[in-house]
Structure formats: structure tokens, C-alpha cells
mmCIF file of C-alpha atoms in Angstrom:
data_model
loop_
_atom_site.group_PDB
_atom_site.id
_atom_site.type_symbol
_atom_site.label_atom_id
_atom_site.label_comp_id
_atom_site.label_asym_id
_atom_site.label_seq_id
_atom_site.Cartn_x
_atom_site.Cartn_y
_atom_site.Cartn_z
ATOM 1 C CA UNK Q 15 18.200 10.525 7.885
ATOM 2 C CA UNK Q 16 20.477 7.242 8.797
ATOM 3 C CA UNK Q 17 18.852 4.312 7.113
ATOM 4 C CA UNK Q 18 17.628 1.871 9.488
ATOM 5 C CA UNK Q 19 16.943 -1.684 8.110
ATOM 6 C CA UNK Q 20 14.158 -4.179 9.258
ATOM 7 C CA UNK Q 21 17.088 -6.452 10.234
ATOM 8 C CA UNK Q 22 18.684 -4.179 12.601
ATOM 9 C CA UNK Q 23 15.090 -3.363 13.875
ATOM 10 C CA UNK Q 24 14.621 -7.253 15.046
ATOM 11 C CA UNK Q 25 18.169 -7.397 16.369
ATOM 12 C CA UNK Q 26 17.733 -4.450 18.407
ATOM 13 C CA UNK Q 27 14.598 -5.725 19.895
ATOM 14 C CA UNK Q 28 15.904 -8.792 20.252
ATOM 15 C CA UNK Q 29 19.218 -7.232 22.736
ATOM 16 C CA UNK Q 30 16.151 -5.834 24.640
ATOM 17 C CA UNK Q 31 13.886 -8.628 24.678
ATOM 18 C CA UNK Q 32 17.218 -10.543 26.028
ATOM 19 C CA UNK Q 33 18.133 -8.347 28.612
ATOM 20 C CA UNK Q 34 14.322 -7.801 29.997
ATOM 21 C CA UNK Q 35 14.450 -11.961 30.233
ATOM 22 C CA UNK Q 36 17.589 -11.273 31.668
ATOM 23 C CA UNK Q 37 16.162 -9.372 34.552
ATOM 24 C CA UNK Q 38 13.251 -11.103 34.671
ATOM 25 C CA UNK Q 39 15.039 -14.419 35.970
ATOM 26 C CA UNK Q 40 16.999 -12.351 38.783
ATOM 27 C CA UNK Q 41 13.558 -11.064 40.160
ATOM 28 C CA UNK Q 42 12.328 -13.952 43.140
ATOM 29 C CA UNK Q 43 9.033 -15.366 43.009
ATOM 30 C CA UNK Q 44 6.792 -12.927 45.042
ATOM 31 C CA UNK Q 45 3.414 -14.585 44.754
ATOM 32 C CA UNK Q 46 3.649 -16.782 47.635
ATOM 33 C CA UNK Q 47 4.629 -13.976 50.129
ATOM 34 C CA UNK Q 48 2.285 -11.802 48.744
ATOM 35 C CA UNK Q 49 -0.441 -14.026 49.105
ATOM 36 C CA UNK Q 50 0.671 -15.353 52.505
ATOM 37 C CA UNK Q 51 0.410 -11.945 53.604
ATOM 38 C CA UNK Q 52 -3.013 -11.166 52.436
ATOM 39 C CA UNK Q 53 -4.268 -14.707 53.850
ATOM 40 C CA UNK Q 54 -2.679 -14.076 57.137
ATOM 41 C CA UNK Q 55 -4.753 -10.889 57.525
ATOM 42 C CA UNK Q 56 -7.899 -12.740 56.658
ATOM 43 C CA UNK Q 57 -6.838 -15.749 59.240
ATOM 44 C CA UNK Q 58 -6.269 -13.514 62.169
ATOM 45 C CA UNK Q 59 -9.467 -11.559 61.391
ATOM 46 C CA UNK Q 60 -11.357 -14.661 61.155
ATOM 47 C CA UNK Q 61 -9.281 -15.906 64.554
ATOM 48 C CA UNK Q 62 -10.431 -12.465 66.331
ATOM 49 C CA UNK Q 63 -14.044 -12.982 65.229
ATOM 50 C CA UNK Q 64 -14.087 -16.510 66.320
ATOM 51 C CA UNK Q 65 -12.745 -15.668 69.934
ATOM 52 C CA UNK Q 66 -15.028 -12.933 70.125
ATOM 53 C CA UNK Q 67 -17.610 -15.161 68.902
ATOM 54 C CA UNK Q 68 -16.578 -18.032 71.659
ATOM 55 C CA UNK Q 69 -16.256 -15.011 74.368
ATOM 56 C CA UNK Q 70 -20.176 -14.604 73.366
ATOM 57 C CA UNK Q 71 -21.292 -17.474 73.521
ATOM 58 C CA UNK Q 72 -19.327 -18.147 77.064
ATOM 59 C CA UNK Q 73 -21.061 -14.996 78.599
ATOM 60 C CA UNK Q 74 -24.362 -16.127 77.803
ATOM 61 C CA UNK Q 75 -23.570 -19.912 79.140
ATOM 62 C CA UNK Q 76 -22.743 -18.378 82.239
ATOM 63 C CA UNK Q 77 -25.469 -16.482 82.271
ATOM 64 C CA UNK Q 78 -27.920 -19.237 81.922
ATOM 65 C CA UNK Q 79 -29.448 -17.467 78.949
ATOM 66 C CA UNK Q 80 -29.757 -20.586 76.717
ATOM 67 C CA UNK Q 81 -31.593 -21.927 79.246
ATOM 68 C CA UNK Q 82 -34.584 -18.717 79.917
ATOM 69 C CA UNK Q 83 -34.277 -17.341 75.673
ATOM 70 C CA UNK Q 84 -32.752 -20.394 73.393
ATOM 71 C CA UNK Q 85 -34.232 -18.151 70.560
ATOM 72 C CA UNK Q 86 -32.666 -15.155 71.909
ATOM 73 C CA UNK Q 87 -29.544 -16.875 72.289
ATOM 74 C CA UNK Q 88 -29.293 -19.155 68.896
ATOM 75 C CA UNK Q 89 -29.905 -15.440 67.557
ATOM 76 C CA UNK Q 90 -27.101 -13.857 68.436
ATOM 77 C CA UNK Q 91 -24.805 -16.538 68.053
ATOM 78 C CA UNK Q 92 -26.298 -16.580 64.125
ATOM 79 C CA UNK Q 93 -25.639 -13.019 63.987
ATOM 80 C CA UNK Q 94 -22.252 -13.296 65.066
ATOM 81 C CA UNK Q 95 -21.699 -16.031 62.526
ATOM 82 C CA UNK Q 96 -23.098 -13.843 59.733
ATOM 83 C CA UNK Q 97 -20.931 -10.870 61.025
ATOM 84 C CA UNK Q 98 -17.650 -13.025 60.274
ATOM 85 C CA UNK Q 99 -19.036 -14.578 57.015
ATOM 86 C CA UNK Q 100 -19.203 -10.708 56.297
ATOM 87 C CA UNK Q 101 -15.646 -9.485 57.570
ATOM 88 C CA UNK Q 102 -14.394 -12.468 55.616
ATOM 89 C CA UNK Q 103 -16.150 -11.920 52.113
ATOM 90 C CA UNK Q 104 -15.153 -8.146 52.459
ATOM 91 C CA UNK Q 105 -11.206 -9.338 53.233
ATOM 92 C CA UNK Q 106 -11.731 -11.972 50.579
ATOM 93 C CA UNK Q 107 -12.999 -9.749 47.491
ATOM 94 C CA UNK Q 108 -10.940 -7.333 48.649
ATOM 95 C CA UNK Q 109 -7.746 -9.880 48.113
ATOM 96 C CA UNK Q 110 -9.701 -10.498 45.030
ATOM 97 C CA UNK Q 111 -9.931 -6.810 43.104
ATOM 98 C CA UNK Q 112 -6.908 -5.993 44.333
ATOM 99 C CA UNK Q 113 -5.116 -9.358 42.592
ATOM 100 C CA UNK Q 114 -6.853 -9.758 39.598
ATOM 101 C CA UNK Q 115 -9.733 -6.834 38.863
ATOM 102 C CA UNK Q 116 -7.463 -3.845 39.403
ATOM 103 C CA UNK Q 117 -4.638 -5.166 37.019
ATOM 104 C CA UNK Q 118 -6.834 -6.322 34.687
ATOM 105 C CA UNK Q 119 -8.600 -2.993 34.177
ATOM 106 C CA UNK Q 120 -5.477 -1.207 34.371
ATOM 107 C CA UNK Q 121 -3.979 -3.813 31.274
ATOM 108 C CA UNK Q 122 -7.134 -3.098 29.500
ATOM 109 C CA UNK Q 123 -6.643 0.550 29.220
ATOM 110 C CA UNK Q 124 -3.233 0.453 28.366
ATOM 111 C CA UNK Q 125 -3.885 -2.033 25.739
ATOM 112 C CA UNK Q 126 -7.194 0.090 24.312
ATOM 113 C CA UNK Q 127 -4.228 3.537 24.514
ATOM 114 C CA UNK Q 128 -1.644 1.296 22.399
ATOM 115 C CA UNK Q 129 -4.304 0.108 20.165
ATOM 116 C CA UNK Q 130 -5.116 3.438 19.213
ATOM 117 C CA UNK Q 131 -1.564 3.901 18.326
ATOM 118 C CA UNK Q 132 -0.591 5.429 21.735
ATOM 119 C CA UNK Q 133 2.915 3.989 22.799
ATOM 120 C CA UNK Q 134 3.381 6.454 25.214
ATOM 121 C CA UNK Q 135 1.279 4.851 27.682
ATOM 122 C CA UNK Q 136 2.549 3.238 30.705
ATOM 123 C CA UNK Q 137 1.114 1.947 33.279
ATOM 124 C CA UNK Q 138 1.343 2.782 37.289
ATOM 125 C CA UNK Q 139 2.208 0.894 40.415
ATOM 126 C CA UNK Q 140 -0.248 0.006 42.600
ATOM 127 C CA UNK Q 141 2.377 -0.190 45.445
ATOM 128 C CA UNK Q 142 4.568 2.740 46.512
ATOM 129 C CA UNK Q 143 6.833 1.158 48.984
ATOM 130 C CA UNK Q 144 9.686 0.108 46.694
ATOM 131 C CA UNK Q 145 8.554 -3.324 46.727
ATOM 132 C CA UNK Q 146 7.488 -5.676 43.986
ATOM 133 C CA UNK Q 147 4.575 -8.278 44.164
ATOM 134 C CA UNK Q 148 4.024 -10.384 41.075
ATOM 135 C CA UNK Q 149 1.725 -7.761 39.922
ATOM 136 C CA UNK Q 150 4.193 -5.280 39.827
ATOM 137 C CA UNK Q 151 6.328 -7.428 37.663
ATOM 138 C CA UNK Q 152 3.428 -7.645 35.114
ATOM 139 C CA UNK Q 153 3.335 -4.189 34.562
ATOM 140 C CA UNK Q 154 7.220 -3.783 34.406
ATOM 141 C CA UNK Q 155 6.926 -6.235 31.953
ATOM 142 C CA UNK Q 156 4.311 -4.822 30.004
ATOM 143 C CA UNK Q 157 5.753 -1.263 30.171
ATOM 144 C CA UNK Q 158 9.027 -2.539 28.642
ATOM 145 C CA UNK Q 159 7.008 -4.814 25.947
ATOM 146 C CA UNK Q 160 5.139 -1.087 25.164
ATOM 147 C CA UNK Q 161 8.608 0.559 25.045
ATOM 148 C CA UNK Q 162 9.572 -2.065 22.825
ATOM 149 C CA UNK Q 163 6.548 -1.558 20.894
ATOM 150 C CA UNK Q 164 7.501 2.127 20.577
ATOM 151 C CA UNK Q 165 10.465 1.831 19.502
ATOM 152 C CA UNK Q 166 9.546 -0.949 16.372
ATOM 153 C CA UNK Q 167 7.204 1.944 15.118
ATOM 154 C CA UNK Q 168 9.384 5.131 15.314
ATOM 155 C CA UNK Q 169 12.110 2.951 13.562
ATOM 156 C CA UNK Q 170 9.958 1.091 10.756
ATOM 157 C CA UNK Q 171 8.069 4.556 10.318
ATOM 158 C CA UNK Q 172 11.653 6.656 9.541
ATOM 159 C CA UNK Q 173 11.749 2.746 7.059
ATOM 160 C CA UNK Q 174 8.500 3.693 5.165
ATOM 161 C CA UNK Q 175 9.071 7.501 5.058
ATOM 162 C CA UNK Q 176 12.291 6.687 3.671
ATOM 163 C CA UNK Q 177 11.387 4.092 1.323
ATOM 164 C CA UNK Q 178 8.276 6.419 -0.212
ATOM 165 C CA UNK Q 179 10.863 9.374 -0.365
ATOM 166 C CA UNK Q 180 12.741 7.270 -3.245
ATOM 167 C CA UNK Q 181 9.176 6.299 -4.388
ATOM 168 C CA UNK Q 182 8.241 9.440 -4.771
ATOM 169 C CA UNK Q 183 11.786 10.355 -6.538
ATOM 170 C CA UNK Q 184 11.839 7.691 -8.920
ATOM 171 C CA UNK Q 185 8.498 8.289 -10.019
ATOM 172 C CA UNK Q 186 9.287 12.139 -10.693
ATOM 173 C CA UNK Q 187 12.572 10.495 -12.475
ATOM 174 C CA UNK Q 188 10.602 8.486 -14.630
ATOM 175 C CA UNK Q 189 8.140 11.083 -15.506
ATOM 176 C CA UNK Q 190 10.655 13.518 -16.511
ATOM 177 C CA UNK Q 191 12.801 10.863 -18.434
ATOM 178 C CA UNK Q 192 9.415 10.470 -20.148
ATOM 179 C CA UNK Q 193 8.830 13.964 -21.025
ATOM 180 C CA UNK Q 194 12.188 14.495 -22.408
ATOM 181 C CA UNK Q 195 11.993 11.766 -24.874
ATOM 182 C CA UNK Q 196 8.864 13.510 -25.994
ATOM 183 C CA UNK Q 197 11.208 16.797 -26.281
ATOM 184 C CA UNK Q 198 14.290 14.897 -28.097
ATOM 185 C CA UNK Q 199 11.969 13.924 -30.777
ATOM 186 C CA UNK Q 200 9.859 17.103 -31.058
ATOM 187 C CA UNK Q 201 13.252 18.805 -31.150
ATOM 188 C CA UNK Q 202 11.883 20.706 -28.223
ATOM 189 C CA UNK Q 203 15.307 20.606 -26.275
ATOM 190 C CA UNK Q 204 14.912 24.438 -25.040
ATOM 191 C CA UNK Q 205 13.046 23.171 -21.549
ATOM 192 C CA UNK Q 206 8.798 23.243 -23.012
ATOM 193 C CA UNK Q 207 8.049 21.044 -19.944
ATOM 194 C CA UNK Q 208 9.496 22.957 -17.418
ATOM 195 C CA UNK Q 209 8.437 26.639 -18.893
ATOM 196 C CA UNK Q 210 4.620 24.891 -19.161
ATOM 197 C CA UNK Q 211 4.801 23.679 -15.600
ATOM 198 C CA UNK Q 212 5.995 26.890 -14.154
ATOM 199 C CA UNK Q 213 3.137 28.469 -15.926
ATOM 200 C CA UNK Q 214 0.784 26.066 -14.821
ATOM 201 C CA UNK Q 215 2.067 27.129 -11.063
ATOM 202 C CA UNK Q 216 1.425 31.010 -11.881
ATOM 203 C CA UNK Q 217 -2.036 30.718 -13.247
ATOM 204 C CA UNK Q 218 -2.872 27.912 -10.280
ATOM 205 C CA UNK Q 219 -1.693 30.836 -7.412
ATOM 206 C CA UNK Q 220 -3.171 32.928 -9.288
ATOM 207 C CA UNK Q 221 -6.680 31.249 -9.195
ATOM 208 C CA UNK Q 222 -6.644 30.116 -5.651
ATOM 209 C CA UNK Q 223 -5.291 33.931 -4.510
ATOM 210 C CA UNK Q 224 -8.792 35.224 -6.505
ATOM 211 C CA UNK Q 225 -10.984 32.294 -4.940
ATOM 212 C CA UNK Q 226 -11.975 31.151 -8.826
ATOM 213 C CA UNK Q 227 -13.359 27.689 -8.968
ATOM 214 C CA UNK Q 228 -12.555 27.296 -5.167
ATOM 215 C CA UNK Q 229 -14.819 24.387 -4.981
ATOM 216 C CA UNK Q 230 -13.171 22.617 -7.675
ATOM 217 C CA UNK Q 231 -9.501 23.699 -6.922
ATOM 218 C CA UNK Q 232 -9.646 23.110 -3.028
ATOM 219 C CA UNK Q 233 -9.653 19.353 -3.989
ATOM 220 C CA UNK Q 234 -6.902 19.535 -5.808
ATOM 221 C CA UNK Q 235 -3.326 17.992 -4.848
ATOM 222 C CA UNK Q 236 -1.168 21.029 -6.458
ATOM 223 C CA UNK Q 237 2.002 18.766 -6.231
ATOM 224 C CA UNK Q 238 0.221 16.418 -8.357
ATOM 225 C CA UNK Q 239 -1.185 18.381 -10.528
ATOM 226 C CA UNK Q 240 1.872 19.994 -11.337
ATOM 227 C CA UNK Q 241 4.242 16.469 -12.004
ATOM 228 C CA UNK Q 242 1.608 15.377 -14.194
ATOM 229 C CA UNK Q 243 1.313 18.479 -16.627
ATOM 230 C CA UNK Q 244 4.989 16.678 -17.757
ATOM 231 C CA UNK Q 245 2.716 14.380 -20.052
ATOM 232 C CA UNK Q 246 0.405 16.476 -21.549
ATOM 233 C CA UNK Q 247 2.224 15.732 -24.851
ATOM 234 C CA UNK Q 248 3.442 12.036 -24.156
ATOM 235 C CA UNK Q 249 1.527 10.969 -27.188
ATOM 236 C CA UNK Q 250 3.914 12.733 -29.402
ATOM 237 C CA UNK Q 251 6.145 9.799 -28.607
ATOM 238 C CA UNK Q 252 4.270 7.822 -31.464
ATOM 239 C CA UNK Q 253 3.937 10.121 -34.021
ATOM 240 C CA UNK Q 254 5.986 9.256 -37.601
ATOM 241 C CA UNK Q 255 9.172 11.083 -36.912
ATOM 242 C CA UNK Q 256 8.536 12.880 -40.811
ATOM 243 C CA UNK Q 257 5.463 14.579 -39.340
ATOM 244 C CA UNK Q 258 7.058 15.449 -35.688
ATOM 245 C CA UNK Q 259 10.476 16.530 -37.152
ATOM 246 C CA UNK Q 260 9.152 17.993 -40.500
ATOM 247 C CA UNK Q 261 10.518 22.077 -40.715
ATOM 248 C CA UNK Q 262 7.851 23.352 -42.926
ATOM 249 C CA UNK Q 263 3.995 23.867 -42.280
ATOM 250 C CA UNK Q 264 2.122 20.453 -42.081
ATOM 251 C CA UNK Q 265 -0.406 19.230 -45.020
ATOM 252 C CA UNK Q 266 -4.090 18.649 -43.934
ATOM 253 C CA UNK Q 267 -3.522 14.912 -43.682
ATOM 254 C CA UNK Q 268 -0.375 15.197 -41.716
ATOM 255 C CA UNK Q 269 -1.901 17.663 -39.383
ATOM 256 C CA UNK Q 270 -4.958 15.291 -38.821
ATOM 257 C CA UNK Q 271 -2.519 12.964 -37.947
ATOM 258 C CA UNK Q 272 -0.890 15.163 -35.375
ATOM 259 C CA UNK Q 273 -3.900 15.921 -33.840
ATOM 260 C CA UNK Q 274 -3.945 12.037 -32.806
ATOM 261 C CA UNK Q 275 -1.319 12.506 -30.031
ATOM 262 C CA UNK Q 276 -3.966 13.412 -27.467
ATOM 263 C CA UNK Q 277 -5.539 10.681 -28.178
ATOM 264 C CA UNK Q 278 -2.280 8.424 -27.963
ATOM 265 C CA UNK Q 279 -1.050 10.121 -24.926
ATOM 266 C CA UNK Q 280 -4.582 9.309 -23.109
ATOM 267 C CA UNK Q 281 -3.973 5.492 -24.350
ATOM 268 C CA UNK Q 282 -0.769 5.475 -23.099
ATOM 269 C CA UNK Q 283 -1.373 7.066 -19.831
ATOM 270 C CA UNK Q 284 -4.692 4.533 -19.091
ATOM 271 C CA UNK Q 285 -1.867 1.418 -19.935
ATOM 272 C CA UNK Q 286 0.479 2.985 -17.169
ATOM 273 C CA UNK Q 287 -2.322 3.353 -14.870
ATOM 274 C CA UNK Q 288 -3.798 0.033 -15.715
ATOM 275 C CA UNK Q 289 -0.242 -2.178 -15.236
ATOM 276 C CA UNK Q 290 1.124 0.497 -12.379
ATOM 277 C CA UNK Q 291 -2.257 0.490 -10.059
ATOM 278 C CA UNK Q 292 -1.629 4.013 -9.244
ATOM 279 C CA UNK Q 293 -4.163 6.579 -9.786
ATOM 280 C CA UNK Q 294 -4.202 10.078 -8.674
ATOM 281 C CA UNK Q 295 -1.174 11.561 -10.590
ATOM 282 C CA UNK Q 296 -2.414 9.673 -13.682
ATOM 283 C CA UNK Q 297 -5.790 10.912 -13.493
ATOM 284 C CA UNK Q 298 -4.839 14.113 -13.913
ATOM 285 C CA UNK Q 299 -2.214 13.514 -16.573
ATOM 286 C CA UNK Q 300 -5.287 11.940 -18.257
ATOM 287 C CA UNK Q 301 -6.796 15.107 -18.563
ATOM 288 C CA UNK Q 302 -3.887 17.411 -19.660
ATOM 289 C CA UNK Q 303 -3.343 15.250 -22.634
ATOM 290 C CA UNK Q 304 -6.732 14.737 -23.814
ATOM 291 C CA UNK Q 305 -7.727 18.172 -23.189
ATOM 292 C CA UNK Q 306 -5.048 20.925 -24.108
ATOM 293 C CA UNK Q 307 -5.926 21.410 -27.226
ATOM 294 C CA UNK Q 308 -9.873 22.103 -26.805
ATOM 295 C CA UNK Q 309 -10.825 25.621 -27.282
ATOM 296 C CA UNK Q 310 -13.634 27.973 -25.392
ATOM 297 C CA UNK Q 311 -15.606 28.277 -28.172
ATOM 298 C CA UNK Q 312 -15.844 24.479 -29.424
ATOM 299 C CA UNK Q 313 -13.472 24.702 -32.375
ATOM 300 C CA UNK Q 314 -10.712 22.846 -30.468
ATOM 301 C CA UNK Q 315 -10.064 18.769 -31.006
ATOM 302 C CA UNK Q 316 -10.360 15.820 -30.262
ATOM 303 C CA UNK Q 317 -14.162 16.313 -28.968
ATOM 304 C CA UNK Q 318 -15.320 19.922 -29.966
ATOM 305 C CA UNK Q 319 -15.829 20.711 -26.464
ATOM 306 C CA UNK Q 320 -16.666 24.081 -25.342
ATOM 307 C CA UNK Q 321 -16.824 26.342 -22.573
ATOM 308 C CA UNK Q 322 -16.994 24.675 -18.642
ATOM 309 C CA UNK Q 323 -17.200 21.418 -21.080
ATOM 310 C CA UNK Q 324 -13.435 21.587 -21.067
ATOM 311 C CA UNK Q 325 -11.910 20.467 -17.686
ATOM 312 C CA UNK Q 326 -10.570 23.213 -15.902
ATOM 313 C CA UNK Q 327 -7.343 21.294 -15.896
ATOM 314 C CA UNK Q 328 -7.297 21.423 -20.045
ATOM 315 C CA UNK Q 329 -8.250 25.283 -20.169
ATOM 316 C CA UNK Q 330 -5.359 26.029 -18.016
ATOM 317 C CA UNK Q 331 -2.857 23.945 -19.999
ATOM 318 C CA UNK Q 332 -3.977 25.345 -23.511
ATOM 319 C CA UNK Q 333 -2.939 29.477 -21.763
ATOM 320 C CA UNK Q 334 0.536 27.380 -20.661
ATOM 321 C CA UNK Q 335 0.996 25.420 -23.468
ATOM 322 C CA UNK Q 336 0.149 28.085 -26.401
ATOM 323 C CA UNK Q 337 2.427 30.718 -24.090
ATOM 324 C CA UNK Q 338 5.506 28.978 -24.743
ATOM 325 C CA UNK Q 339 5.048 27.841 -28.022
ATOM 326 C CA UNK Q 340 4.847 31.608 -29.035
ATOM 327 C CA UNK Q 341 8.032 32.689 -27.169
ATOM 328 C CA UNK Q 342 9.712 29.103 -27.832
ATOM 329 C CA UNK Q 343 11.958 29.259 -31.381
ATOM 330 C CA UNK Q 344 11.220 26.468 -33.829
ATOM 331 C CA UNK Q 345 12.358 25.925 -37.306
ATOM 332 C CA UNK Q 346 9.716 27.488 -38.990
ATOM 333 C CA UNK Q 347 9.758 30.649 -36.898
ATOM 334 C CA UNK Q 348 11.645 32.643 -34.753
ATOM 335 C CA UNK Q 349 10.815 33.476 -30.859
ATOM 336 C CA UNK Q 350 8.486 36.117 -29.984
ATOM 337 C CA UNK Q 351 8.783 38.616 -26.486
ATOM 338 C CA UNK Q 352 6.435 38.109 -23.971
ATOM 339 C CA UNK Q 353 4.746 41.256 -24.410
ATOM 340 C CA UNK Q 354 4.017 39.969 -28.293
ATOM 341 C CA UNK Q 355 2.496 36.580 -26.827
ATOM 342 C CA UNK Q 356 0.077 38.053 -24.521
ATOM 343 C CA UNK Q 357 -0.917 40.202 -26.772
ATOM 344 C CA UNK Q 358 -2.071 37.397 -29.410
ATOM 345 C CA UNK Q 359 -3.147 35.265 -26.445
ATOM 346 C CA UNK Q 360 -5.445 38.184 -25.170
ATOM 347 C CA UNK Q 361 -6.802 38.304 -29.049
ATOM 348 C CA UNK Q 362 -7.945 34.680 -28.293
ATOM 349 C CA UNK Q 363 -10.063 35.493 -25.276
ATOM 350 C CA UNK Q 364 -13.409 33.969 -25.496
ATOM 351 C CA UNK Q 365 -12.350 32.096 -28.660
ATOM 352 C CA UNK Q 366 -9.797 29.744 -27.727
ATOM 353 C CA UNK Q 367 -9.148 30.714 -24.534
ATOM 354 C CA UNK Q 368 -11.512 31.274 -20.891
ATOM 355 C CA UNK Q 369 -11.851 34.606 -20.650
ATOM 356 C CA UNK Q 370 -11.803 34.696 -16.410
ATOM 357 C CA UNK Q 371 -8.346 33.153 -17.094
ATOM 358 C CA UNK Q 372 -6.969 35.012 -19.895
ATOM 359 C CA UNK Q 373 -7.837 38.551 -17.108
ATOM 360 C CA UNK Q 374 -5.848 36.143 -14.435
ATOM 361 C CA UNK Q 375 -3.042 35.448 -16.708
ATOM 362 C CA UNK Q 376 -2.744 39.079 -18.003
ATOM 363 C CA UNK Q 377 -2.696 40.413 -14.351
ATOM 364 C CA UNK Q 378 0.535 38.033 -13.497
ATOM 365 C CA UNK Q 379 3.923 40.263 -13.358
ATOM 366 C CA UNK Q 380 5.921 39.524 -16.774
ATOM 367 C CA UNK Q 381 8.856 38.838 -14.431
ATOM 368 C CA UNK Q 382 7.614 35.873 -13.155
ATOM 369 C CA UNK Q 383 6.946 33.524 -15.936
ATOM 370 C CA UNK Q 384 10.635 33.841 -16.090
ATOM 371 C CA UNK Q 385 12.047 32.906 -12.744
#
């Protein structure tokens, strides 16, 4: 997509605006000729009446009649009157809707259509002869300030799709920058963020394929969901390097102290929300770092929780994150198969893990968690 700035936007309109001003001076005045058209009709239908009225009123001279019935006669000459005060108001408010009324309604739907967002809408002559009164040139004008309109929205919406692509790319960028610093200091550099998110992905099609927790999962955003599993462990980022890096098995102390990076990662994540505004991919991130490390049966930190306690969102990530942390090589131990991690993650079913999960995790094809 060619980038189109607001600049080029205004000049373009501006070439058009130009040119419609352009053609609007060339057009002659049409008003008067209009309107001396319209009156003339009215004038000679008046005229008619009046002579017809006069050939009346001549007849019944001749007759004598205003002499034998002057209420018979001042009668008809009053009806006659009336009868041209009506021709005349008819011709008149005719004149009228047809100047002002008609155009106005037809402006006021077109404007209600654009309102709406409709720029499509244009709106009709109300002659078909070819020729052009000056309400004619009101609508070409407003059809062309609607075109004009049309055009400023296709081109500022390709702008704003195009600015929230790179948005949306940055903030992916950042996250990721984020998760590998947590990585580089873990000396996690064999991918942990990318194997958890893919497994993440499996056990999510997995659940929505099998309808569980459909009420909970159809108000998800999945592409959310997913970016922000890349800082479940962002807290790790301020743990002492002698505890993160250390090769052999932690102390007591030292592991209490490790346990604290769910609680840093949540502080971290609420500062980004707080200073950033946004909200929806950090409320989930929110949740995969507090969470992960609960357990189904309670025995899990930072709060003991247990069971449907746990946020769906944390019971999921403790399947992905224990998963690769089995088949993952560290210092202190060597990688396992897959078929060796399931089988110690199955042994945690209904201890530390959700059982309904663990049977969705064990039915996905081995394959797959390595695409």
C-alpha cells in the first residue's frame, strides 16, 4: 500500500476544490430566467382569469342582471375572484415547493446518508432537459463537495490503517525485545517464548474445537492472548543475576526469592499499562505472569489458588510453560523427548495440572508442538 500523507490529501482536494470554483464561475446566473419563467406562467394565468373575469362581468352588464339580482350578480363576480386567488396560490406554492421545499428535502437526505458515513450518495436532477437552473447547480455542487468528501475518507482511512499497521508492529517489536532480555539473562537462548506460545495456540484450538469453557473463550481476542503469553516471565528481568544464572539446584531462600518474579512481572506489567493507557493485551499478560505457576490442587504460589480459582489463562500457561522446560536443556539437566514429558505431565493431572486439559493436551498429535 503507497503511503498517502495528510499533506497530499489537502493538496489534492484543494486541485479539486479549484477546478469545481473553476467551473462554477463559467456557469451564467440562471435564477433570473428561471424565475421569469415561472412568474410569466403565473402572470398570463392571472391575465386569462382576469379577462375571463371582465368577459363575466360584461355579459351580465348587458344583460341587465345587476340591475333585477345585485346579489346574484356581486356573487358570481366574488366567486370568480376567489377562483383566481385559487389558480394563483396553486401556481404560487407550486413555484414555491418546487424552488425551495423539494431541494431542501432532497439536501436533507443526502446530508442524513453522508452523516451516516454514506459517501456514495448523490443526489438527482429535478430537470431532465439538459438544462441547468440554479437549483441544479446546488446539487452539482453538493455532489462534487460529497465526492470530495469521499475521497478525504478512503485516503485518510488507507492513513490510519497504515499508521496502526506499524502500531501494531512496533508493539509486537517491543514485546519480543522484552521477552528476549528475559531469555539472555535466564540463559534461555534456545526460543522458551516462542515454543510456550505455540503451545499456548495448540491447547487454545484445541479447547475451542471441543467447545470447553466456550463462554469464557468466545470472548477472547486469540491474537492477543497469544502476544501477551511473551511476558509471562518478564519479572525474571529483576531477579539477582546469582540466583537466575546459578547452575546448581537453588537453596530455600534463593528459591523463595525466585518465586517473586510473578509478582515483579505483575508490577511491571500494571506500570506499562498505567504510563502506556493501553489495556487489553496487558490485561491478559497480567494474568500469565501472576498465574503460571499456581497448581490444581492449591500447592502452587504466589496465592495457593486452586482449581477454577486459577484463571483459565494461568492453567493453560503452567501445561505450556512446564512442557518446555522438560524438553528444554539447562545446565543442571539434559533435554527430555516429548514422549518422556507427557508422560510426567500426565503424572501431574489433578495435582498440578486441570485434568480436562491435561486429556486435551494428551490428545494433540506429537508432531505438532514441533512445527
Amino acid at each position: 500500500m503507497s503511503s498517502v500523507s495528510i499533506t497530499e490529501v489537502i493538496e489534492q482536494l484543494n486541485l479539486r476544490c479549484n477546478i469545481m470554483n473553476k467551473e462554477t464561475d463559467s456557469r451564467v446566473d440562471l435564477k433570473q430566467k428561471y424565475s421569469l419563467k415561472e412568474y410569466a406562467v403565473m402572470f398570463i394565468t392571472c391575465a386569462a382569469l382576469s379577462g375571463f373575469n371582465m368577459w363575466i362581468y360584461q355579459e351580465l352588464n348587458n344583460k341587465n342582471l345587476f340591475e333585477t339580482n345585485v346579489i346574484m350578480s356581486i356573487f358570481i363576480l366574488m366567486f370568480n375572484i376567489m377562483f383566481m386567488a385559487f389558480i394563483a396560490t396553486i401556481i404560487t406554492n407550486k413555484i414555491r415547493y418546487r424552488t425551495w421545499v423539494l431541494p431542501i428535502e432532497k439536501l436533507s437526505k443526502a446530508a442524513r446518508n453522508i452523516a451516516r458515513g454514506d459517501f456514495s450518495v448523490r443526489i438527482t436532477p429535478l430537470r431532465f432537459d439538459g438544462k441547468k437552473d440554479f437549483v441544479e447547480v446546488l446539487f452539482d455542487d453538493f455532489n462534487a463537495m460529497t465526492g470530495e468528501l469521499a475521497f478525504i475518507n478512503n485516503n485518510l482511512q488507507e492513513i490510519v490503517n497504515e499508521k496502526t499497521a506499524k502500531v501494531v508492529k512496533l508493539q509486537e517489536s517491543i514485546l519480543r525485545t522484552m521477552a528476549n532480555m528475559v531469555e539472555y539473562r535466564d540463559n534461555l537462548t534456545g526460543g522458551h517464548i516462542n515454543r510456550t506460545q505455540h503451545t499456548v495456540n495448540l491447547l487454545l484450538e484445541e479447547i475451542k474445537k471441543q467447545e470447553l469453557y466456550k463462554d469464557i473463550v468466545d470472548k477472547w481476542d486469540v491474537s492477543l492472548i497469544l502476544q501477551s503469553t511473551q511476558l509471562h516471565d518478564v519479572g525474571k528481568i529483576v531477579i539477582n543475576d546469582n540466583i537466575l544464572k546459578k547452575q546448581g539446584s537453588l537453596t530455600n531462600e534463593e528459591f523463595d526469592e525466585m518465586k517473586k518474579h510473578v509478582i515483579y512481572g505483575l508490577a511491571i506489567i500494571e506500570r506499562i499499562e498505567t504510563e502506556s493507557g493501553e489495556s487489553d493485551l496487558l490485561k491478559y499478560a497480567k494474568i500469565f505472569a501472576l498465574t503460571h505457576h499456581e497448581k490444581w490442587d492449591g500447592s502452587g504460589y504466589p496465592n495457593n489458588l486452586s482449581g477454577e480459582r486459577i484463571p483459565l489463562q494461568g492453567r493453560i500457561m503452567a501445561i505450556a510453560d512446564v512442557y518446555d522446560a522438560l524438553i528444554s536443556e539447562r545446565p543442571y539437566k539434559k533435554a527430555m523427548t516429548h514422549e518422556e514429558a507427557v508422560k510426567i505431565i500426565i503424572d501431574g493431572k489433578g495435582a498440578h495440572f486441570e485434568p480436562a486439559l491435561i486429556d486435551l493436551f494428551t490428545g494433540i498429535e506429537p508432531i505438532r508442538f514441533f512445527i
